[in-house]
């Protein structure tokens, strides 16, 4: 009986193929987000807005950490990581607020994607994956809020160059806080 239980436990550790595919898709989405943020950082650097560039560079690194966190989890669960193509990122924006609006849309899509992943884990009774995804759900709340805060400030700044440079300075002081390790 003990031997049977051990065997069942081993089977339960293996992740369901449907969930494996969905996590692989999420890994790709996080890497695509990382790529997009790097392109935004490059854009701001070319505009001499180094604080904005630094903020986006940290965001790029956070998304990469998110992808690696899912890679590690999938490997721990006996799944196979399948990387796929990442779309060419948008690299030109008419104004800083436009880049942040694109960023917000991306974060909202990512939140929806994590929610779908969580619902799949729920349907498949995969409690470990649900637990793992809880961190991502909380992180998405933070990510959406931080982008919304910058958009709100940019809306108030409007065409005021002094305000823009003040925000540039403020964003450049953003601490690294991925917390994904
Ligand atoms: Fe990894 Fe911004 O979501």
PDB file of C-alpha atoms and ligand atoms in Angstrom:
ATOM      1  CA  UNK A   1       0.000   0.000   0.000  1.00  0.00           C
ATOM      2  CA  UNK A   2       2.837   2.370   0.852  1.00  0.00           C
ATOM      3  CA  UNK A   3       4.464   1.607  -2.484  1.00  0.00           C
ATOM      4  CA  UNK A   4       1.213   2.453  -4.311  1.00  0.00           C
ATOM      5  CA  UNK A   5       0.914   5.741  -2.433  1.00  0.00           C
ATOM      6  CA  UNK A   6       4.485   6.669  -3.323  1.00  0.00           C
ATOM      7  CA  UNK A   7       3.776   5.865  -6.945  1.00  0.00           C
ATOM      8  CA  UNK A   8       0.653   8.033  -6.958  1.00  0.00           C
ATOM      9  CA  UNK A   9       2.547  10.911  -5.351  1.00  0.00           C
ATOM     10  CA  UNK A  10       5.135  10.747  -8.108  1.00  0.00           C
ATOM     11  CA  UNK A  11       2.421  10.822 -10.747  1.00  0.00           C
ATOM     12  CA  UNK A  12       0.826  13.824  -9.073  1.00  0.00           C
ATOM     13  CA  UNK A  13       4.104  15.786  -9.145  1.00  0.00           C
ATOM     14  CA  UNK A  14       4.134  15.600 -12.956  1.00  0.00           C
ATOM     15  CA  UNK A  15       2.320  18.591 -14.355  1.00  0.00           C
ATOM     16  CA  UNK A  16      -0.755  18.168 -16.558  1.00  0.00           C
ATOM     17  CA  UNK A  17       0.128  18.655 -20.273  1.00  0.00           C
ATOM     18  CA  UNK A  18      -2.533  21.354 -20.660  1.00  0.00           C
ATOM     19  CA  UNK A  19      -1.020  23.301 -17.788  1.00  0.00           C
ATOM     20  CA  UNK A  20       2.475  22.712 -19.157  1.00  0.00           C
ATOM     21  CA  UNK A  21       1.420  24.315 -22.462  1.00  0.00           C
ATOM     22  CA  UNK A  22      -0.243  27.228 -20.682  1.00  0.00           C
ATOM     23  CA  UNK A  23       2.833  27.886 -18.512  1.00  0.00           C
ATOM     24  CA  UNK A  24       5.056  27.746 -21.590  1.00  0.00           C
ATOM     25  CA  UNK A  25       2.797  30.290 -23.214  1.00  0.00           C
ATOM     26  CA  UNK A  26       3.056  32.500 -20.120  1.00  0.00           C
ATOM     27  CA  UNK A  27       6.862  32.190 -20.168  1.00  0.00           C
ATOM     28  CA  UNK A  28       6.780  33.461 -23.739  1.00  0.00           C
ATOM     29  CA  UNK A  29       4.484  36.319 -22.759  1.00  0.00           C
ATOM     30  CA  UNK A  30       6.826  37.382 -19.937  1.00  0.00           C
ATOM     31  CA  UNK A  31       9.825  37.263 -22.277  1.00  0.00           C
ATOM     32  CA  UNK A  32       7.922  39.285 -24.886  1.00  0.00           C
ATOM     33  CA  UNK A  33       7.059  41.843 -22.194  1.00  0.00           C
ATOM     34  CA  UNK A  34      10.720  41.956 -21.186  1.00  0.00           C
ATOM     35  CA  UNK A  35      11.692  42.563 -24.814  1.00  0.00           C
ATOM     36  CA  UNK A  36       9.084  45.329 -25.145  1.00  0.00           C
ATOM     37  CA  UNK A  37      10.367  47.100 -22.049  1.00  0.00           C
ATOM     38  CA  UNK A  38      13.935  46.940 -23.342  1.00  0.00           C
ATOM     39  CA  UNK A  39      12.790  48.577 -26.590  1.00  0.00           C
ATOM     40  CA  UNK A  40      11.013  51.281 -24.558  1.00  0.00           C
ATOM     41  CA  UNK A  41      14.169  51.816 -22.519  1.00  0.00           C
ATOM     42  CA  UNK A  42      16.185  52.217 -25.711  1.00  0.00           C
ATOM     43  CA  UNK A  43      13.628  54.692 -27.017  1.00  0.00           C
ATOM     44  CA  UNK A  44      13.854  56.855 -23.881  1.00  0.00           C
ATOM     45  CA  UNK A  45      17.638  56.669 -23.938  1.00  0.00           C
ATOM     46  CA  UNK A  46      17.617  58.015 -27.500  1.00  0.00           C
ATOM     47  CA  UNK A  47      15.395  60.876 -26.266  1.00  0.00           C
ATOM     48  CA  UNK A  48      17.916  61.697 -23.493  1.00  0.00           C
ATOM     49  CA  UNK A  49      15.314  60.831 -20.856  1.00  0.00           C
ATOM     50  CA  UNK A  50      17.693  58.658 -18.862  1.00  0.00           C
ATOM     51  CA  UNK A  51      15.426  58.307 -15.826  1.00  0.00           C
ATOM     52  CA  UNK A  52      12.595  56.945 -17.963  1.00  0.00           C
ATOM     53  CA  UNK A  53      15.118  54.668 -19.677  1.00  0.00           C
ATOM     54  CA  UNK A  54      16.349  53.345 -16.341  1.00  0.00           C
ATOM     55  CA  UNK A  55      12.788  52.711 -15.111  1.00  0.00           C
ATOM     56  CA  UNK A  56      12.040  50.707 -18.257  1.00  0.00           C
ATOM     57  CA  UNK A  57      15.324  48.814 -17.954  1.00  0.00           C
ATOM     58  CA  UNK A  58      14.386  47.674 -14.445  1.00  0.00           C
ATOM     59  CA  UNK A  59      10.967  46.658 -15.762  1.00  0.00           C
ATOM     60  CA  UNK A  60      12.692  44.682 -18.519  1.00  0.00           C
ATOM     61  CA  UNK A  61      14.717  42.834 -15.892  1.00  0.00           C
ATOM     62  CA  UNK A  62      11.656  42.153 -13.721  1.00  0.00           C
ATOM     63  CA  UNK A  63       9.818  40.539 -16.627  1.00  0.00           C
ATOM     64  CA  UNK A  64      12.843  38.394 -17.362  1.00  0.00           C
ATOM     65  CA  UNK A  65      12.850  37.304 -13.719  1.00  0.00           C
ATOM     66  CA  UNK A  66       9.151  36.456 -13.989  1.00  0.00           C
ATOM     67  CA  UNK A  67       9.888  34.224 -16.987  1.00  0.00           C
ATOM     68  CA  UNK A  68      12.754  32.513 -15.146  1.00  0.00           C
ATOM     69  CA  UNK A  69      10.566  31.959 -12.107  1.00  0.00           C
ATOM     70  CA  UNK A  70       8.071  30.081 -14.303  1.00  0.00           C
ATOM     71  CA  UNK A  71      10.878  28.191 -16.073  1.00  0.00           C
ATOM     72  CA  UNK A  72      12.180  26.974 -12.715  1.00  0.00           C
ATOM     73  CA  UNK A  73       8.713  25.977 -11.555  1.00  0.00           C
ATOM     74  CA  UNK A  74       7.949  24.043 -14.735  1.00  0.00           C
ATOM     75  CA  UNK A  75      11.255  22.205 -14.460  1.00  0.00           C
ATOM     76  CA  UNK A  76      10.600  21.394 -10.783  1.00  0.00           C
ATOM     77  CA  UNK A  77       7.266  19.870 -11.819  1.00  0.00           C
ATOM     78  CA  UNK A  78       8.853  17.631 -14.441  1.00  0.00           C
ATOM     79  CA  UNK A  79       7.539  19.739 -17.329  1.00  0.00           C
ATOM     80  CA  UNK A  80       9.393  20.531 -20.512  1.00  0.00           C
ATOM     81  CA  UNK A  81      10.212  24.162 -21.243  1.00  0.00           C
ATOM     82  CA  UNK A  82       9.444  25.089 -24.846  1.00  0.00           C
ATOM     83  CA  UNK A  83      10.602  28.555 -25.852  1.00  0.00           C
ATOM     84  CA  UNK A  84       8.929  30.160 -28.831  1.00  0.00           C
ATOM     85  CA  UNK A  85       9.288  33.176 -31.049  1.00  0.00           C
ATOM     86  CA  UNK A  86       9.070  36.658 -29.562  1.00  0.00           C
ATOM     87  CA  UNK A  87       7.440  39.374 -31.691  1.00  0.00           C
ATOM     88  CA  UNK A  88       9.515  42.364 -32.781  1.00  0.00           C
ATOM     89  CA  UNK A  89       8.870  45.055 -30.159  1.00  0.00           C
ATOM     90  CA  UNK A  90       7.570  48.525 -30.894  1.00  0.00           C
ATOM     91  CA  UNK A  91      10.476  50.943 -30.527  1.00  0.00           C
ATOM     92  CA  UNK A  92       9.078  54.386 -31.442  1.00  0.00           C
ATOM     93  CA  UNK A  93       6.609  56.457 -29.427  1.00  0.00           C
ATOM     94  CA  UNK A  94       5.240  59.939 -30.043  1.00  0.00           C
ATOM     95  CA  UNK A  95       5.344  60.915 -26.375  1.00  0.00           C
ATOM     96  CA  UNK A  96       6.349  59.371 -23.027  1.00  0.00           C
ATOM     97  CA  UNK A  97       2.713  58.844 -22.092  1.00  0.00           C
ATOM     98  CA  UNK A  98       2.184  56.736 -25.197  1.00  0.00           C
ATOM     99  CA  UNK A  99       4.886  54.270 -24.117  1.00  0.00           C
ATOM    100  CA  UNK A 100       3.275  53.978 -20.684  1.00  0.00           C
ATOM    101  CA  UNK A 101      -0.167  53.461 -22.199  1.00  0.00           C
ATOM    102  CA  UNK A 102       1.241  50.611 -24.281  1.00  0.00           C
ATOM    103  CA  UNK A 103       2.876  49.303 -21.118  1.00  0.00           C
ATOM    104  CA  UNK A 104      -0.434  49.428 -19.210  1.00  0.00           C
ATOM    105  CA  UNK A 105      -2.267  47.538 -21.968  1.00  0.00           C
ATOM    106  CA  UNK A 106       0.487  44.920 -21.857  1.00  0.00           C
ATOM    107  CA  UNK A 107       0.213  44.570 -18.081  1.00  0.00           C
ATOM    108  CA  UNK A 108      -3.560  44.278 -18.257  1.00  0.00           C
ATOM    109  CA  UNK A 109      -3.257  41.522 -20.848  1.00  0.00           C
ATOM    110  CA  UNK A 110      -0.692  39.814 -18.644  1.00  0.00           C
ATOM    111  CA  UNK A 111      -3.034  39.993 -15.658  1.00  0.00           C
ATOM    112  CA  UNK A 112      -5.797  38.413 -17.748  1.00  0.00           C
ATOM    113  CA  UNK A 113      -3.386  35.707 -18.866  1.00  0.00           C
ATOM    114  CA  UNK A 114      -2.290  34.890 -15.290  1.00  0.00           C
ATOM    115  CA  UNK A 115      -5.962  34.769 -14.283  1.00  0.00           C
ATOM    116  CA  UNK A 116      -6.685  32.255 -17.063  1.00  0.00           C
ATOM    117  CA  UNK A 117      -3.700  30.195 -15.936  1.00  0.00           C
ATOM    118  CA  UNK A 118      -4.956  30.239 -12.360  1.00  0.00           C
ATOM    119  CA  UNK A 119      -8.429  29.152 -13.469  1.00  0.00           C
ATOM    120  CA  UNK A 120      -6.910  26.247 -15.403  1.00  0.00           C
ATOM    121  CA  UNK A 121      -4.917  25.158 -12.331  1.00  0.00           C
ATOM    122  CA  UNK A 122      -8.150  25.393 -10.342  1.00  0.00           C
ATOM    123  CA  UNK A 123     -10.007  23.247 -12.882  1.00  0.00           C
ATOM    124  CA  UNK A 124      -7.233  20.639 -12.840  1.00  0.00           C
ATOM    125  CA  UNK A 125      -7.012  20.645  -9.027  1.00  0.00           C
ATOM    126  CA  UNK A 126      -3.325  21.557  -9.211  1.00  0.00           C
ATOM    127  CA  UNK A 127      -2.902  23.168  -5.806  1.00  0.00           C
ATOM    128  CA  UNK A 128       0.866  23.671  -6.118  1.00  0.00           C
ATOM    129  CA  UNK A 129       0.448  25.685  -9.311  1.00  0.00           C
ATOM    130  CA  UNK A 130      -2.324  27.749  -7.734  1.00  0.00           C
ATOM    131  CA  UNK A 131      -0.010  28.535  -4.833  1.00  0.00           C
ATOM    132  CA  UNK A 132       2.842  29.445  -7.181  1.00  0.00           C
ATOM    133  CA  UNK A 133       0.608  31.715  -9.249  1.00  0.00           C
ATOM    134  CA  UNK A 134      -0.571  33.628  -6.199  1.00  0.00           C
ATOM    135  CA  UNK A 135       2.739  35.542  -6.228  1.00  0.00           C
ATOM    136  CA  UNK A 136       2.112  36.531  -9.856  1.00  0.00           C
ATOM    137  CA  UNK A 137      -1.437  37.700  -9.113  1.00  0.00           C
ATOM    138  CA  UNK A 138      -0.147  39.964  -6.333  1.00  0.00           C
ATOM    139  CA  UNK A 139       2.715  41.182  -8.526  1.00  0.00           C
ATOM    140  CA  UNK A 140       0.315  42.166 -11.310  1.00  0.00           C
ATOM    141  CA  UNK A 141      -1.609  44.428  -8.933  1.00  0.00           C
ATOM    142  CA  UNK A 142       1.672  46.233  -8.162  1.00  0.00           C
ATOM    143  CA  UNK A 143       2.753  46.381 -11.796  1.00  0.00           C
ATOM    144  CA  UNK A 144      -0.510  47.843 -13.067  1.00  0.00           C
ATOM    145  CA  UNK A 145      -0.575  50.386 -10.249  1.00  0.00           C
ATOM    146  CA  UNK A 146       2.992  51.585 -10.837  1.00  0.00           C
ATOM    147  CA  UNK A 147       2.306  52.161 -14.545  1.00  0.00           C
ATOM    148  CA  UNK A 148      -1.027  53.870 -13.810  1.00  0.00           C
ATOM    149  CA  UNK A 149       0.722  56.189 -11.336  1.00  0.00           C
ATOM    150  CA  UNK A 150       3.218  57.320 -13.997  1.00  0.00           C
ATOM    151  CA  UNK A 151       0.407  57.855 -16.535  1.00  0.00           C
ATOM    152  CA  UNK A 152      -1.493  59.987 -13.999  1.00  0.00           C
ATOM    153  CA  UNK A 153       1.595  62.149 -13.422  1.00  0.00           C
ATOM    154  CA  UNK A 154       2.260  62.502 -17.159  1.00  0.00           C
ATOM    155  CA  UNK A 155      -1.344  63.607 -17.665  1.00  0.00           C
ATOM    156  CA  UNK A 156      -0.869  66.351 -15.056  1.00  0.00           C
ATOM    157  CA  UNK A 157       2.469  67.382 -16.517  1.00  0.00           C
ATOM    158  CA  UNK A 158       1.085  67.770 -20.037  1.00  0.00           C
ATOM    159  CA  UNK A 159       3.523  69.892 -22.072  1.00  0.00           C
ATOM    160  CA  UNK A 160       5.397  71.233 -19.055  1.00  0.00           C
ATOM    161  CA  UNK A 161       9.066  70.414 -19.706  1.00  0.00           C
ATOM    162  CA  UNK A 162      10.112  71.201 -16.130  1.00  0.00           C
ATOM    163  CA  UNK A 163       7.567  68.692 -14.839  1.00  0.00           C
ATOM    164  CA  UNK A 164       8.772  66.092 -17.326  1.00  0.00           C
ATOM    165  CA  UNK A 165      12.389  66.536 -16.230  1.00  0.00           C
ATOM    166  CA  UNK A 166      11.348  66.317 -12.583  1.00  0.00           C
ATOM    167  CA  UNK A 167       9.567  63.025 -13.299  1.00  0.00           C
ATOM    168  CA  UNK A 168      12.568  61.832 -15.304  1.00  0.00           C
ATOM    169  CA  UNK A 169      14.732  62.413 -12.234  1.00  0.00           C
ATOM    170  CA  UNK A 170      12.230  60.665  -9.967  1.00  0.00           C
ATOM    171  CA  UNK A 171      11.898  57.583 -12.220  1.00  0.00           C
ATOM    172  CA  UNK A 172      15.679  57.303 -12.436  1.00  0.00           C
ATOM    173  CA  UNK A 173      15.789  56.773  -8.676  1.00  0.00           C
ATOM    174  CA  UNK A 174      13.459  53.762  -8.780  1.00  0.00           C
ATOM    175  CA  UNK A 175      14.929  50.981  -6.655  1.00  0.00           C
ATOM    176  CA  UNK A 176      15.332  47.490  -8.086  1.00  0.00           C
ATOM    177  CA  UNK A 177      12.583  45.439  -6.433  1.00  0.00           C
ATOM    178  CA  UNK A 178      11.801  42.461  -8.644  1.00  0.00           C
ATOM    179  CA  UNK A 179      11.351  40.138  -5.644  1.00  0.00           C
ATOM    180  CA  UNK A 180      11.147  37.282  -8.136  1.00  0.00           C
ATOM    181  CA  UNK A 181      14.055  35.307  -6.746  1.00  0.00           C
TER     182      UNK A 181
HETATM  183 FE1  LIG B   1       5.453  39.773 -15.548  1.00  0.00          FE
HETATM  184 FE2  LIG B   1       4.489  42.705 -15.895  1.00  0.00          FE
HETATM  185  O1  LIG B   1       4.113  40.936 -15.763  1.00  0.00           O
END
